[in-house]
Every structure is written in C-alpha cells, then in structure tokens.
Amino acid sequence: MEGIKLAMTQTKEEHFSRDFLASKAIEDFQAFIGRVKKSVPFYQAKLSEIDPESIRTLDDISRLPFTHKADLREAYPFQMLGVDMSRVQEIHATSGTSGSAVVTAYTAHDLKLWGEAMGRVFRRAGVGPDDVVHNAYGYGLFTGGLGMHYAALEVGAAVVPMSGGYTQRQGKMLKDLGATVICSTPSYAQHIAEAMGEMGISRDDLHLKVGIFGAESWSLEMCRELETQLGITALDVYGLAEIIGPGVASECLIGHEGLHVAEDLFYFEVIDPDTGRPVPDGESGELVLSSLKREATPIMRYRTGDITRILPGPCSCGRTRRIDHIKGRVDDMFTLRGINLFPREIESELLRIEELAPVFQLVLDRNSALDILEVHIEPKDHDIVHEHLIHKVKTHLNRTLGINVAVSVQEPHSIPRSEGKAVRLVDRRNLGR
Amino acid sequence: MEGIKLAMTQTKEEHFSRDFLASKAIEDFQAFIGRVKKSVPFYQAKLSEIDPESIRTLDDISRLPFTHKADLREAYPFQMLGVDMSRVQEIHATSGTSGSAVVTAYTAHDLKLWGEAMGRVFRRAGVGPDDVVHNAYGYGLFTGGLGMHYAALEVGAAVVPMSGGYTQRQGKMLKDLGATVICSTPSYAQHIAEAMGEMGISRDDLHLKVGIFGAESWSLEMCRELETQLGITALDVYGLAEIIGPGVASECLIGHEGLHVAEDLFYFEVIDPDTGRPVPDGESGELVLSSLKREATPIMRYRTGDITRILPGPCSCGRTRRIDHIKGRVDDMFTLRGINLFPREIESELLRIEELAPVFQLVLDRNSALDILEVHIEPKDHDIVHEHLIHKVKTHLNRTLGINVAVSVQEPHSIPRSEGKAVRLVDRRNLGR
C-alpha cells in the first residue's frame, strides 16, 4: 500500500508548465554553451562561433548543432570530458571490443542527478521502502545494473544485485527472497519466466507486483505477455548512457499511456531525421536529448537514433508531457519491397498468435534484387503441426502488415535467449559485399 | 603524490589502544546480546540463557557460543534478519544454486559501515581523488564488486565498473582509461596480465601504481609476480560477506607486513580450531569474527574457516594490531602421507621456478590406501624440455616441502584461468564413494 501512496507522491518538477520549462531550457543552454566552450575540447571547436546570449527562444535552440554518436566515438576516451579526472567518480562505456566505445563519466553531482532521475522512475512505479527489487540488469560498464541499483537506494527499497546470467538461480531467488519488483530487459524477463516454468515455479509462488523493463524496444503485446506470466504491471523505462543511463523517461502505474520525461533534467526534442527540423506533437520522429546539467560528460542535442513521438495532453495521473514507447531505432528500420518496418511491429503481430512461444528472430536476406524476410518462430509445444503454423503466420503478417514472408519453424528452445539486449534482426544483405 | 599523502592520513580509529578496544568490545557484546535476543530468531534461541551483564572481560567473550556457516545456511533465507525488510537496502548471497546459500543483508547504516571499512582499505593503499580504479571484481550477489565500488565513491576516486569477463576488453580499458589502481582476485589479475601480453600491451603502456587483491589466499611469490607483471605494489585485502564483504582487513603501502584489521568495527579472535580456545599471539589458528554493529544480519563469533595468526607489535606505518596473510582455509588443508599442506604453500614454491607460467592445479587422488598429489603445470614457452621441468619441480617440492608428487606438464594456456576465485585444488579422493 505504501507503494501505491508513493506513486501518487509526485514531485513538483513533474508539473512544471511548458512556459516555465521553456525559459529554464533557454537559461540552461546559455549556461551550457558558456561552460563547455571553456572546458570540453570537442565543444570548444564546435561552438566557437556561437554566443550564449544569442539563444533567446526555443527556435534558437532548434538551430544549434547536433551531437552525433560518431562524435562521441571519435572523442574516445576523454575528449568529451568537461572536468578534471579528480572530480570524476564513475566511468561507463557502451561497448569496448573495438576502438569505437563511447565513454561517459559522472561526477558526484552527476551521480546525484542520475539518482534523482531514477528515483522518479521507481516512484512512478510505486516502488518504496517496503519493496524488494530483484535487479537482473547486467552490472558493469552497461548503465542498466547500477542505474537500477542507485534507484533502489534512492527510494529506500531493498535491492538484490543479481546482474545477468545464472538464469535458474534468478528464478530461485525471485521466489525465495520474496521480490516485489523485477528489473531487466523485457527479453531477459521472458527468459527467466520460461526457466521458472521449467523449474515448476509459477507466478503464484512469487510476490511480484511490478516490472521495470527497458534497454530495448518492445511491443504492447510483449508487455501483456510478461504481465500474465509474472503477475505484474510491466512498465517501460527509457534512457541511454550518453545522456545519463536509464532514467530519462518511464511509464507511471496508471497504465500504458506513454513515458513521462524528466524534462527539467534532460531537454528533449523530436525531429525529422532527414531534415533535422522539429516535427509537430503527435508525429513520429527521432528523439534528440540534451544533458546540459551533467558535469563530467555533458552533451547537447544528441541524436539518439530512437523513434518516438510526443503524445498530446497530460497523462491521467496528472503528470505533464509524455513520449510514446520507442518504436525502434532509425537504423533498425528496414524496407521490405517498399514497406517501412520495425522489428517491434512484427513482434507485436507474432505475439497475437497464441500457438507461438514469445521469442522470434528475423533474418533479412537478398535474393538477386529482392529482399526476403524469413521469420524464425517456435511453437509453444511439440504437438502443433508446423504446416498449420506456417500458414497462420504468413496469412496474419500479410493481412496486418501487408508483407510476404518466409516462415521457418524452429525446435522449441532453439532460438537464442538473451540475458541482455535481444538480437531480433539478423541482416544478411550486406554479407560478402 | 596526493595518494601517498592520503596513505599517511590515518584515522584515529586505527590507533586505539588495546585497553580501549577491549572495553569497547565488552560494551558492544553487551549491547549486541540485548538487541538480538529481541530481534533475530536464530539468536533468540541461541542466547536465551545469557545475560548481557554477565559479559565483563575478554575471557567472558571467548566463552560465548560460536556461529557456524551451517547456522547461516539453515537460516536461509531470512532467519538471521534483525530488522524489518522496510529497513533493508541491499541483499547479497554467497551462492545460490542449491538450498545452501548464505543470505546477508544491509541497512543504510550497514552500507555506511561497509563504506567506512572499505574507505580505510583504499586509504591504506594510498588511493584518493586523483586515482582511476579499474574494478574487475565480479558485481552481483558476490560482495567483491560493489564493495570496491563503494570504496572508490567513499574516497573520491573514479571507478570503472568492469566486473569480471571479457578479458581482452579488460586489458584494453586498463590502458585506454589510464587506470592507476586495479582491483580483482589475484588469479584474475594474472589472467588479465597474460591476455595483455598476447595483445602486445606492456606494463609501460599502463599507469597502474597499486593493486588491491583478495577473495582467495595467495602467496608472497604470486604477489611479487603480479608486481613485476603490472608495475604495481600488490596489496592484500580480506573480508567475507557474512561479516560485511571485503573491508575487514588489508595491507598498507609500507610493505607486506600483514593486514590491518578494522577491529573497532569487527571484533576478531584467533582460536585453536579443535578446542575453540584462543591461541597466543603469533600462533596460527582459525579467525573468528563478530560484526556486532551490523543491523540487518549481525553476527557473533563467526567461525570463518580461515587460518591466520596475530602478528606481534605494531606495523612500521604506526597502525596497531595486524593479522598475517590468510594461510588457507581449515577445509582446504590436506594431508599428504602425514604432512599438512595448503595449496598456497605449493603455489609459493612453484612460482620460484622461473620456467613455469604462474598457473597451476593440484589434483589429489587416492591409489588404494595412498593419497597421490599430481601437480599440473604449464611451461612459460614451448621450447622448454618437459623432462627437465618435471625433474625440477619434483626435486624442488621434495627439498622444500618434503613431499613426493607426480608432475604433469600441460600445453601452454590449457589450465583453466579464473575470472573470480581460482580453483587450485581438485580433490578426487571422494569421487564414487
């Protein structure tokens, strides 16, 4: 009950007016430009011609230069650093096997900022001191694990730092330690639920009430599937290491009415990915984020590559602006004989077919000049006739999305399960070129 | 230079007199007994007959009952909990695939206690705000990763939360992010050093100055080996989840003169494992620890199973009482035809043979009634004649430890490297019984 009360305890920052946020954003951009021109090597060059005083309206902001992922890669490891290393407290990286890792850093102030943003995520989900949080996001350089960890500390919940892996142990601990909250990628939560089924642990053996899932885009159908399997309300959380980690936006307990953005902490815009100009509210485009208040690696107008839209009007919970669930990534979108598609749209349709296990993989290949999509599926049990399933999937996808696909039925449990971000799309079209 | 200065900044707690600590310990035990008899189910039964006021001398303490690992396993999951779950902030477990996991928990107060203990470990090692800490201890339920993480936050250093795994990336990040401190198990540090060698990264490419290694017992020879490979001072840290995690004791920068115990936070004794009575200073025995001030899972007179001794006199750094490096575990000790041995003693001798790679495994088997020890070794390079090596190892171990062993030379890189605690001893004597 305490959880529910907390969910309703919204901070005043979540009700700032548009006008107030706009004037704050202009101040923030002015201060940011003044500061980073002195301290961040990358922005010294990039903003040399720009006078902070010239930023007076939102339209002035929307004409400032973007920061691209390639910029961050080139800045490896520390060309984006805005403070002396003696002030840095934590360093994360988005990948690191090649030279193309993106390094992001935090001062003590930045960790507090992250804690505040993540605290709001947990409060929106009704998580408070009485809760036990099973945290199956990977700890380490990936910001998922420590982000959720700090959130639990922030709201006074108990955190079980499971990290990823040892999936059977995840199931056992979920049951034995009485977790009320589960945090992971949605695909890993599915994998854990599947493992629990094999171990004979059912949702009635658990005390779960809410799941906080993110780090990959997922459909409403997958959400419903997780809610049924685990007996929870499944909420979407969004964020990225370049900005702060998880905590940029999340759903509230009211329902699946979009993600509330911590817009006083992270300025956001939705733009046309081709022209770079803002799109009207309600229209889909690329999300652009600024973490102007971060000290160690602050960033201006970052092209996230994530596709979403601003939802009109406030949420039923009373909180102001929201964005829609991430539809996919700019570079995840593929075109099949003229039709633009995101893996999430296909997931959404596949999960409506009840004979299918909730895992799939898309293989995109090119046969002479034509793109061919092969959908790999698994039947829920051995008895289902493959021909029936193939026909059903082909017909359904043609009817709903207007596409023609090949369908390949795999052995149960043969499609790779993920402990982190799932790989839904395998693109073979560029192989050997 | 700041690091060196900090190392010398010792807290007053590290200079408390024996008498003061004794009177504090008596107070602590009295308060503990009064408290846990009300709140911890396990201790309610165990201490029902004991009146806190009856504890007046150190000898009274040494007659109080022990807590055994089996007690903690039976208490799974929450029978040792001394507070309401709403006050718990973090939960760890020592293992979890069988029902025999040991669960330990932390309130906000306990996390502060842990931070204080770990802060002292880092300060003894000269680690401060100018340092970058590469933390390759595993995060998750194991306390190593988060313990070191909190330590870095406590002293204002920058932590890179590597966690275990992706060993090549560990080497790359060590170099690219300019880490000055490395934290991991000693065997994993060796594995990383080996991987760096293969990648063409040498110690001269690094900025490392100190390593903080623990979670397994290791020899002075292994310490020297790591110091040479990585260009560091290698320091030993000791702790266990049952008490707090890492942070119970550690070496200072002065040299390898033993581990300073945070004895105002964790009361310690060294006992004869057979009689349970204290042994005189300087004599080896089993370490017994009490974490009386921990709120969530406080523990009295815990039989750690670790063999050490109290070193006489203060350290050259001025800090008071110290224990010796852990010689091994009570249950690691094995008897080979009447001679008591610990894997660390054999490690110590093997690392003196310069043709050997610093990895090995001991396989203990029984041939009719006789125990046979087979030592698996790897030559440093392919050119070394196996017969020469076998002869050298057999002769050396016979001369120094008085034992006769079989020697098996393995292909380079074939003995399993560990990312966590190394498995040095494989005991096949009980197989099939």
PDB file of N, CA and C in Angstrom, chain A residues 1 9 34 36 125 170 209 237 254 350 372 430:
ATOM      1  N   MET A   1       0.828  -1.212   0.000  1.00  0.00           N
ATOM      2  CA  MET A   1       0.000   0.000   0.000  1.00  0.00           C
ATOM      3  C   MET A   1       0.863   1.263   0.000  1.00  0.00           C
ATOM      4  N   THR A   9       2.721  10.369  -4.953  1.00  0.00           N
ATOM      5  CA  THR A   9       3.502  11.478  -4.442  1.00  0.00           C
ATOM      6  C   THR A   9       4.410  11.983  -5.556  1.00  0.00           C
ATOM      7  N   GLY A  34      28.329  28.599 -22.471  1.00  0.00           N
ATOM      8  CA  GLY A  34      29.413  29.334 -21.813  1.00  0.00           C
ATOM      9  C   GLY A  34      30.415  28.399 -21.145  1.00  0.00           C
ATOM     10  N   VAL A  36      30.943  24.862 -21.586  1.00  0.00           N
ATOM     11  CA  VAL A  36      31.683  23.846 -22.329  1.00  0.00           C
ATOM     12  C   VAL A  36      32.687  24.454 -23.309  1.00  0.00           C
ATOM     13  N   ALA A 125       6.544   4.019 -10.462  1.00  0.00           N
ATOM     14  CA  ALA A 125       6.160   2.604 -10.476  1.00  0.00           C
ATOM     15  C   ALA A 125       5.661   2.153  -9.105  1.00  0.00           C
ATOM     16  N   GLN A 170      18.210 -17.084 -10.899  1.00  0.00           N
ATOM     17  CA  GLN A 170      17.312 -15.921 -10.915  1.00  0.00           C
ATOM     18  C   GLN A 170      15.917 -16.346 -10.465  1.00  0.00           C
ATOM     19  N   LYS A 209       4.910  -7.502  -7.962  1.00  0.00           N
ATOM     20  CA  LYS A 209       3.775  -6.649  -8.310  1.00  0.00           C
ATOM     21  C   LYS A 209       4.071  -5.766  -9.524  1.00  0.00           C
ATOM     22  N   VAL A 237      10.864   1.637 -19.160  1.00  0.00           N
ATOM     23  CA  VAL A 237      11.806   2.690 -18.743  1.00  0.00           C
ATOM     24  C   VAL A 237      12.749   2.950 -19.911  1.00  0.00           C
ATOM     25  N   ILE A 254      -0.397   4.259 -13.693  1.00  0.00           N
ATOM     26  CA  ILE A 254      -1.758   4.463 -14.198  1.00  0.00           C
ATOM     27  C   ILE A 254      -2.076   3.545 -15.367  1.00  0.00           C
ATOM     28  N   LEU A 350       3.268 -11.138 -34.080  1.00  0.00           N
ATOM     29  CA  LEU A 350       3.560 -12.551 -33.788  1.00  0.00           C
ATOM     30  C   LEU A 350       2.996 -12.955 -32.428  1.00  0.00           C
ATOM     31  N   ILE A 372      14.305 -10.528 -48.971  1.00  0.00           N
ATOM     32  CA  ILE A 372      13.446 -11.595 -48.473  1.00  0.00           C
ATOM     33  C   ILE A 372      13.527 -11.598 -46.956  1.00  0.00           C
ATOM     34  N   ASN A 430      24.133  -7.482 -46.382  1.00  0.00           N
ATOM     35  CA  ASN A 430      25.424  -6.854 -46.674  1.00  0.00           C
ATOM     36  C   ASN A 430      26.595  -7.832 -46.645  1.00  0.00           C
TER      37      ASN A 430
END
